[in-house]
PDB file of C-alpha atoms in Angstrom:
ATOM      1  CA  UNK N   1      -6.101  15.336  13.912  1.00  0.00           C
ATOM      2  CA  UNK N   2      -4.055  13.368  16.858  1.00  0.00           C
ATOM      3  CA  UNK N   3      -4.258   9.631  16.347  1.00  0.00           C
ATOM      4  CA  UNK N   4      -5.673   9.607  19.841  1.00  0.00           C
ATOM      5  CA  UNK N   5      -8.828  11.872  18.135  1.00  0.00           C
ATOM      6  CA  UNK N   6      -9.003   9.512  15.217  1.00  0.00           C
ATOM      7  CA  UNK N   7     -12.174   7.891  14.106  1.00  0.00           C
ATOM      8  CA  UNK N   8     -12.098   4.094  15.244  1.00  0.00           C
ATOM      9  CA  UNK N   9     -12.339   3.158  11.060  1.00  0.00           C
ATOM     10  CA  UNK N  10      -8.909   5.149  10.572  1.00  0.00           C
ATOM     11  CA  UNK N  11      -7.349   3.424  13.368  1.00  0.00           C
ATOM     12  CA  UNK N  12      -7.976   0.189  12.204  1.00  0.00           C
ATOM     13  CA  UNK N  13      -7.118   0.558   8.544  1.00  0.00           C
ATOM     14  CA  UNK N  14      -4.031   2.044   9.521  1.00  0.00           C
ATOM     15  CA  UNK N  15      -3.351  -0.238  12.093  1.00  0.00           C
ATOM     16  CA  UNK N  16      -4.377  -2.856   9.240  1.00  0.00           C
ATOM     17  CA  UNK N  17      -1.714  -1.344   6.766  1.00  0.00           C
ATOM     18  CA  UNK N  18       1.069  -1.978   9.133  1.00  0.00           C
ATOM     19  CA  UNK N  19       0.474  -5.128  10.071  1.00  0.00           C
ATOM     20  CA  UNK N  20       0.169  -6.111   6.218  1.00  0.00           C
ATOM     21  CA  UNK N  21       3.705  -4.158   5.048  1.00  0.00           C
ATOM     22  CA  UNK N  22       5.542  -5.439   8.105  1.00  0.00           C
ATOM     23  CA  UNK N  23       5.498  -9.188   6.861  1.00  0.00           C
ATOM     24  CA  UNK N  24       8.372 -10.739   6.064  1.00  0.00           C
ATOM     25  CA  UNK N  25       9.146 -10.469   1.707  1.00  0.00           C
ATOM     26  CA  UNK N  26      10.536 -13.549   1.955  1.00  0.00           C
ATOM     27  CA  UNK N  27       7.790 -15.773   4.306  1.00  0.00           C
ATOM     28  CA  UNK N  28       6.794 -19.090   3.315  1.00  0.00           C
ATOM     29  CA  UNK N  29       7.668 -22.889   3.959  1.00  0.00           C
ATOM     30  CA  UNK N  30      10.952 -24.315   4.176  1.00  0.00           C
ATOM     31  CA  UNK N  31      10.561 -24.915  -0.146  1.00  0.00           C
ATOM     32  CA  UNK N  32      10.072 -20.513  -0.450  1.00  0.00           C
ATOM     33  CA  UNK N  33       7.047 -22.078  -1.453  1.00  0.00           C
ATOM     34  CA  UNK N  34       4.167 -19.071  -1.764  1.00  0.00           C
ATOM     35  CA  UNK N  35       0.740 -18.545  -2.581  1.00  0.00           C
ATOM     36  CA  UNK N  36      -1.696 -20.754  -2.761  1.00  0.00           C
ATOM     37  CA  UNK N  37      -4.434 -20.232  -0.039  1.00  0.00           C
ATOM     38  CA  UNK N  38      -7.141 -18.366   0.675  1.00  0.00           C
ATOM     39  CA  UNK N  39      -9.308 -18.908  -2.103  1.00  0.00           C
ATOM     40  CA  UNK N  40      -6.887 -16.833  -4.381  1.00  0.00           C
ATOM     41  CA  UNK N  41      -6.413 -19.011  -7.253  1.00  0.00           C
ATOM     42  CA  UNK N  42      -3.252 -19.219  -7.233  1.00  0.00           C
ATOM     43  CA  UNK N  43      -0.929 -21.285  -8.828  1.00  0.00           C
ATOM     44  CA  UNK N  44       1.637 -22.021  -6.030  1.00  0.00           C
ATOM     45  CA  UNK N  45       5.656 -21.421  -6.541  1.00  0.00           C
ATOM     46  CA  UNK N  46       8.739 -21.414  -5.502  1.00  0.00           C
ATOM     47  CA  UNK N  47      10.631 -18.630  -4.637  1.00  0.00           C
ATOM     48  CA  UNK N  48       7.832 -16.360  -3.404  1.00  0.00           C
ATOM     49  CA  UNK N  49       6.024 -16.095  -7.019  1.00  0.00           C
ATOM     50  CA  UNK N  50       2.868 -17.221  -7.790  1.00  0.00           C
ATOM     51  CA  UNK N  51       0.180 -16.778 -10.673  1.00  0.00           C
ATOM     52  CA  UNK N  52      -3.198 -17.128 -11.336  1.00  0.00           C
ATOM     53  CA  UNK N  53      -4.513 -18.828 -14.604  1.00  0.00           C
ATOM     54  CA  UNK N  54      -5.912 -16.599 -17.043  1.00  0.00           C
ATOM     55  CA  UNK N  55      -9.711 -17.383 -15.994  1.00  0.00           C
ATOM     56  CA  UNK N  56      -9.156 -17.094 -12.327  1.00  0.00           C
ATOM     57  CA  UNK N  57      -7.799 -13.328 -12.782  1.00  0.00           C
ATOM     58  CA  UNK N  58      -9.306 -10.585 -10.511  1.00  0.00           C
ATOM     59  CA  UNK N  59      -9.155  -6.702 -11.723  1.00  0.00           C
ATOM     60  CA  UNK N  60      -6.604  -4.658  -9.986  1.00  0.00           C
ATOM     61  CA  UNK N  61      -8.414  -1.495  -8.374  1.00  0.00           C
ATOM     62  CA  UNK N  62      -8.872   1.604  -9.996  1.00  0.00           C
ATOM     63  CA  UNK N  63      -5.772   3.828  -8.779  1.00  0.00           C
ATOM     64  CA  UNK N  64      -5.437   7.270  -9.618  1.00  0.00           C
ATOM     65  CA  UNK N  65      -3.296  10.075  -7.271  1.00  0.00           C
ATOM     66  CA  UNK N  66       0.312  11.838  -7.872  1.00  0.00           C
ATOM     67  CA  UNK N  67       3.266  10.843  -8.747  1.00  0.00           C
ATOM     68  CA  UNK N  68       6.579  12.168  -6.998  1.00  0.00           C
ATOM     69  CA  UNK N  69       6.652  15.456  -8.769  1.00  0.00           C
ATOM     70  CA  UNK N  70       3.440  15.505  -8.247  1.00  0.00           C
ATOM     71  CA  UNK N  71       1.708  14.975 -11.550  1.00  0.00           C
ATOM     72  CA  UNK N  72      -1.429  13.603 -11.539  1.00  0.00           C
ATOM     73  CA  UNK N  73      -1.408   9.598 -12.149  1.00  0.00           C
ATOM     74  CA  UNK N  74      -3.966   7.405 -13.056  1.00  0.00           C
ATOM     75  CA  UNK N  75      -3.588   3.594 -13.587  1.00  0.00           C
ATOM     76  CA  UNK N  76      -6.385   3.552 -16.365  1.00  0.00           C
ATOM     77  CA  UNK N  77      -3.992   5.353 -18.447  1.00  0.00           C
ATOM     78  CA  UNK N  78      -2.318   2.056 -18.921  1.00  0.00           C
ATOM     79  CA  UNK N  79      -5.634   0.253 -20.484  1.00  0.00           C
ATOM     80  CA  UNK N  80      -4.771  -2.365 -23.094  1.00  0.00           C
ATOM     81  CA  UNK N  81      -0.783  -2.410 -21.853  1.00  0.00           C
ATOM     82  CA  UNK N  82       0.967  -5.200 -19.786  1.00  0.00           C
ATOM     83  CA  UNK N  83       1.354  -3.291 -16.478  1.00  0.00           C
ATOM     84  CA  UNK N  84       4.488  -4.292 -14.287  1.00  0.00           C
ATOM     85  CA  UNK N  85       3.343  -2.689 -10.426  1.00  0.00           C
ATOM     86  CA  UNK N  86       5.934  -2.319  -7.623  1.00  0.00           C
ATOM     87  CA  UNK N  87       5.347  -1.719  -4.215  1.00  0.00           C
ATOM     88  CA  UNK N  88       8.659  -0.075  -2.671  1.00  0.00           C
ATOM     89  CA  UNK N  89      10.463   2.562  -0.194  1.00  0.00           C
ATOM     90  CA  UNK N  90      13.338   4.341  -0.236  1.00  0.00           C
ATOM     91  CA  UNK N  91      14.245   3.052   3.186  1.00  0.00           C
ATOM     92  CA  UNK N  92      13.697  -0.759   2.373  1.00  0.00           C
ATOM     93  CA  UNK N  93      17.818  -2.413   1.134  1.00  0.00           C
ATOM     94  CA  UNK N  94      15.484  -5.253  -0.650  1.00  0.00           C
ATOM     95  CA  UNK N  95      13.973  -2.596  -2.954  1.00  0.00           C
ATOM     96  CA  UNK N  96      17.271  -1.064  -3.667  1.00  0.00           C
ATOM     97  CA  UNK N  97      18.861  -4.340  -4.130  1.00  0.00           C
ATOM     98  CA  UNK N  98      15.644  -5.009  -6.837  1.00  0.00           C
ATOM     99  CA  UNK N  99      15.838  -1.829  -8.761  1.00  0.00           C
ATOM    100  CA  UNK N 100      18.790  -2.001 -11.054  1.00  0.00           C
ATOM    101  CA  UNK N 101      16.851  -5.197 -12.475  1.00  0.00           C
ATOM    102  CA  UNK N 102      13.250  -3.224 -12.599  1.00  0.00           C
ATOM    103  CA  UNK N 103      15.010  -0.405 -14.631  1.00  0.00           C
ATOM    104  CA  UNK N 104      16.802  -2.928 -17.012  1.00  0.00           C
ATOM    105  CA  UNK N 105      13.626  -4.796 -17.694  1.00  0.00           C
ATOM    106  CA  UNK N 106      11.388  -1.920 -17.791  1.00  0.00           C
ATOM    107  CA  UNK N 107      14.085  -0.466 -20.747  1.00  0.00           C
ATOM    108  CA  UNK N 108      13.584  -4.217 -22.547  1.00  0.00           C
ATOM    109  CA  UNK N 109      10.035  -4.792 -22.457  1.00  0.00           C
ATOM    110  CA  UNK N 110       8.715  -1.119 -23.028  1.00  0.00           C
ATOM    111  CA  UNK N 111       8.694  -2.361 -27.027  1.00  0.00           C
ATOM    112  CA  UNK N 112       6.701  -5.191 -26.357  1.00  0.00           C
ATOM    113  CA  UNK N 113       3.904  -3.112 -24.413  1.00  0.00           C
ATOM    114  CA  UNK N 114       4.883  -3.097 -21.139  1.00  0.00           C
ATOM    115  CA  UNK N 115       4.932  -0.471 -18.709  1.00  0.00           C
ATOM    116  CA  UNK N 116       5.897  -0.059 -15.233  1.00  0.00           C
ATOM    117  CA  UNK N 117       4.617   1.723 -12.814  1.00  0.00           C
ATOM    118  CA  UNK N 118       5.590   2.258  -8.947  1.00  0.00           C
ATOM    119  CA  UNK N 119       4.082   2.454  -5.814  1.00  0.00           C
ATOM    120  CA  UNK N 120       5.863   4.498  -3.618  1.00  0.00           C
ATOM    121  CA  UNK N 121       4.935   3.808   0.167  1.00  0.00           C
ATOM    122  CA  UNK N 122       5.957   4.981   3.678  1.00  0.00           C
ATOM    123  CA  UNK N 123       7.995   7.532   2.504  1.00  0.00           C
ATOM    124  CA  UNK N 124       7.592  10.524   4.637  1.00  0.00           C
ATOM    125  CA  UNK N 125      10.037  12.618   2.795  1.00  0.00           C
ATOM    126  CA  UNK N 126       9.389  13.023  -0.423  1.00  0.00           C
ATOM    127  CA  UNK N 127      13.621  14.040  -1.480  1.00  0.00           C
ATOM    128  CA  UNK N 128      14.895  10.899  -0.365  1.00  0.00           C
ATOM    129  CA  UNK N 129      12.442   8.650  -2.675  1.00  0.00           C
ATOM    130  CA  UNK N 130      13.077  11.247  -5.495  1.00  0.00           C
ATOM    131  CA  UNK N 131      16.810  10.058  -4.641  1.00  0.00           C
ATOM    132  CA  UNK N 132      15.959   6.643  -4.896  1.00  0.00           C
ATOM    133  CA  UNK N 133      14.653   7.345  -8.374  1.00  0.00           C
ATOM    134  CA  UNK N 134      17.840   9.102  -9.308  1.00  0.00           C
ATOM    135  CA  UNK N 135      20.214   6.681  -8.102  1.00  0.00           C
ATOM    136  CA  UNK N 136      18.660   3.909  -9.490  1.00  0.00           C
ATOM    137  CA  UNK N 137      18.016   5.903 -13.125  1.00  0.00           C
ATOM    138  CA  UNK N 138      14.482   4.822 -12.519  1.00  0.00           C
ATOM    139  CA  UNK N 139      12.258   5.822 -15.786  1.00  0.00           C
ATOM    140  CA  UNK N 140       9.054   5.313 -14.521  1.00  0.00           C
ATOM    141  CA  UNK N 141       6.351   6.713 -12.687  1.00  0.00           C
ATOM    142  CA  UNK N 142       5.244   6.271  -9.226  1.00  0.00           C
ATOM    143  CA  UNK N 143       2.239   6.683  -7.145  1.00  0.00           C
ATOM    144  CA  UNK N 144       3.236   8.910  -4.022  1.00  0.00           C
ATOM    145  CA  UNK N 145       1.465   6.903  -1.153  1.00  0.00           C
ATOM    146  CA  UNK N 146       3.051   7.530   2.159  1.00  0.00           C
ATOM    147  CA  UNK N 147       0.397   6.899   4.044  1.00  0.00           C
ATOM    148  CA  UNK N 148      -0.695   3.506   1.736  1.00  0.00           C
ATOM    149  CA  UNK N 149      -4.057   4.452   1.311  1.00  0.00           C
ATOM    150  CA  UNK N 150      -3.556   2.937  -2.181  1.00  0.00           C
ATOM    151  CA  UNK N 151      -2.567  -0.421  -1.142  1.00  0.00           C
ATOM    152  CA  UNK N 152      -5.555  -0.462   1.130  1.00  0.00           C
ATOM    153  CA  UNK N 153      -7.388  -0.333  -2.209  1.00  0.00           C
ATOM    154  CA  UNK N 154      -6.574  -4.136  -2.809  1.00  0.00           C
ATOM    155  CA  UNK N 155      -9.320  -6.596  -1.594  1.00  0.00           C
ATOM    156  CA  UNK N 156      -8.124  -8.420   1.549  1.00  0.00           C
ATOM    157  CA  UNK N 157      -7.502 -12.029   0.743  1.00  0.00           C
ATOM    158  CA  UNK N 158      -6.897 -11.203  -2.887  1.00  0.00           C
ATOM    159  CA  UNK N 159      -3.630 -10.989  -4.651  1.00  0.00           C
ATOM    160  CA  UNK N 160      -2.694  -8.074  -3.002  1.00  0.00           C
ATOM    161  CA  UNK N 161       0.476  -6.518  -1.953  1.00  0.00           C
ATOM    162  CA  UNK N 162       1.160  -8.043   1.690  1.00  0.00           C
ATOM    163  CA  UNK N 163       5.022  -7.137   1.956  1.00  0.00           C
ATOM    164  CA  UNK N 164       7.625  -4.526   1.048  1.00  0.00           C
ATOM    165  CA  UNK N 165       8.594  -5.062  -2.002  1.00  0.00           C
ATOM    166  CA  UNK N 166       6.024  -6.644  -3.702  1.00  0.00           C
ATOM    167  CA  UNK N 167       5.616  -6.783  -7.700  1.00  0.00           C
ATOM    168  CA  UNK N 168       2.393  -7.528  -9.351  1.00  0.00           C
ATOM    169  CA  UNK N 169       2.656  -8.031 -13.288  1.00  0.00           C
ATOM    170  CA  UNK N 170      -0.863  -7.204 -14.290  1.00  0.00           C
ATOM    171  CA  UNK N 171      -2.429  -8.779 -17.802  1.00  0.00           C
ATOM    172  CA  UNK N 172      -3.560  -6.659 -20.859  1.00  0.00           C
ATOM    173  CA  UNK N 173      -7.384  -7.091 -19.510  1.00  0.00           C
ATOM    174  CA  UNK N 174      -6.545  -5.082 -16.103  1.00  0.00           C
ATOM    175  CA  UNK N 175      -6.220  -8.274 -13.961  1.00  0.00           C
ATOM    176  CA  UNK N 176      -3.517  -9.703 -11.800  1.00  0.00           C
ATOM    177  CA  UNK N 177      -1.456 -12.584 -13.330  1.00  0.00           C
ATOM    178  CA  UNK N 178       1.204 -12.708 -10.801  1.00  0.00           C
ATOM    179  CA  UNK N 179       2.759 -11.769  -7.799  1.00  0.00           C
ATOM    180  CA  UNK N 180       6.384 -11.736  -6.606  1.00  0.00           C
ATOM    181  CA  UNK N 181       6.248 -11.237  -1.999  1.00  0.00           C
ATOM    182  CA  UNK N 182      10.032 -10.882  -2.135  1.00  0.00           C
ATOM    183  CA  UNK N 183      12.632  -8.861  -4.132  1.00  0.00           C
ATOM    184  CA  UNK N 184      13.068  -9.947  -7.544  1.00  0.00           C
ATOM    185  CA  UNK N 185      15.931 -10.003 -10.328  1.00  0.00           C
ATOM    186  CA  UNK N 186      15.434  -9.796 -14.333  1.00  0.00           C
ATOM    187  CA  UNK N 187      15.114 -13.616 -14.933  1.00  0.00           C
ATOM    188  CA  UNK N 188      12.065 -13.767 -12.273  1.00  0.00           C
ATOM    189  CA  UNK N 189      10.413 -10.694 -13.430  1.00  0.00           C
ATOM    190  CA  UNK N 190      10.681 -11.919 -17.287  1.00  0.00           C
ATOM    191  CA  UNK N 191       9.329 -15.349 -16.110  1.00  0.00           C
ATOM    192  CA  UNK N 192       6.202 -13.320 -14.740  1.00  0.00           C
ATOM    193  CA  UNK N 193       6.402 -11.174 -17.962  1.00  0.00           C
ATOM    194  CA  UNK N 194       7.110 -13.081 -21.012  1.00  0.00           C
ATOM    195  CA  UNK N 195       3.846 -15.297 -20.331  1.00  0.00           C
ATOM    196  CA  UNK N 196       1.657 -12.509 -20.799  1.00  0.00           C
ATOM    197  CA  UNK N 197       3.582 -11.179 -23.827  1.00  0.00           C
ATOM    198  CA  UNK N 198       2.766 -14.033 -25.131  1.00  0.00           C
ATOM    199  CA  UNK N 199      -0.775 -14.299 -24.818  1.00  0.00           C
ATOM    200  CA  UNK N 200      -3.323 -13.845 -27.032  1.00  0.00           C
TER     201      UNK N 200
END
């Protein structure tokens, strides 16, 4: 099917999708001040990381497909664990310049219940995200969603991914805790992490 032959719905969710992962990682005020509006209950930041109080948390959406050797994979695997969710392509220099940190932290958290998981987007060809994953020593999974029908799974206005990279650091109940719009190094990701490690 020719986009020109596409159903109107299709057009507009795609046309949706681009406009989302096209934003700038790095947008907000002249502070890097992020979050905060839209009724999402967040608690705003600095530095393009926000979180939500514990009662304010929305459930992520059920995600289930393949991951790049295509196994199947299926978020609800992860029930009861601390879920650390990244949004990246193998094209995008901010993800690459992230990854040596996801890796480390993924290796020093994995004892304390957390587990990482990938969503990888806009990658047409499959071999060069496989090289991503190779170069970077990258020990976790990730969804294979080129055309980011998974991210469209994420209520608009919610805490959803809106820019490539995005993390999202998920709680032990299945609910967003916090979101990082920009790439990230160890110290931020443990200051999204070690909170929810921590909870009761």
């Amino acid at each position: 099917m020719t986009l020109a032959r596409a159903p109107r719905s299709t057009l507009l969710a795609i046309g949706a999708l681009a406009a989302a992962l096209t934003l700038s990682a790095c947008s907000g005020d002249s502070n890097g001040k992020s979050g905060g509006g839209g009724g999402t209950n967040f608690v705003t930041g600095t530095g393009g990381i926000s979180v939500v109080a514990k009662g304010e948390r929305k459930a992520v959406p059920a995600l289930t497909g393949e991951d790049l050797t295509g196994k199947p994979l299926d978020l609800a695997d992860y029930k009861g664990k601390i879920i650390v969710m990244n949004l990246w392509g193998s094209w995008c220099a901010p993800c690459r310049a992230e990854a040596p940190y996801l890796t480390k932290v993924a290796e020093e958290t994995r004892s304390k219940g957390v587990e990482f998981v990938g969503i990888n987007t806009r990658d047409a060809q499959i071999n060069q995200a496989l090289a991503f994953e190779k170069d970077f020593k990258v020990g976790y999974p990730s969804f294979h969603d080129p055309t980011g029908k998974l991210v469209l799974k994420f209520p608009k206005g919610d805490v959803n991914p809106q820019a490539i990279p995005t993390t999202l650091v998920i709680d032990r109940e299945g609910k967003i805790a916090a979101r990082a719009l920009m790439p990230i190094d160890d110290k931020q990701l443990r200051s999204m992490i070690d909170p929810l490690v921590a909870e009761k």
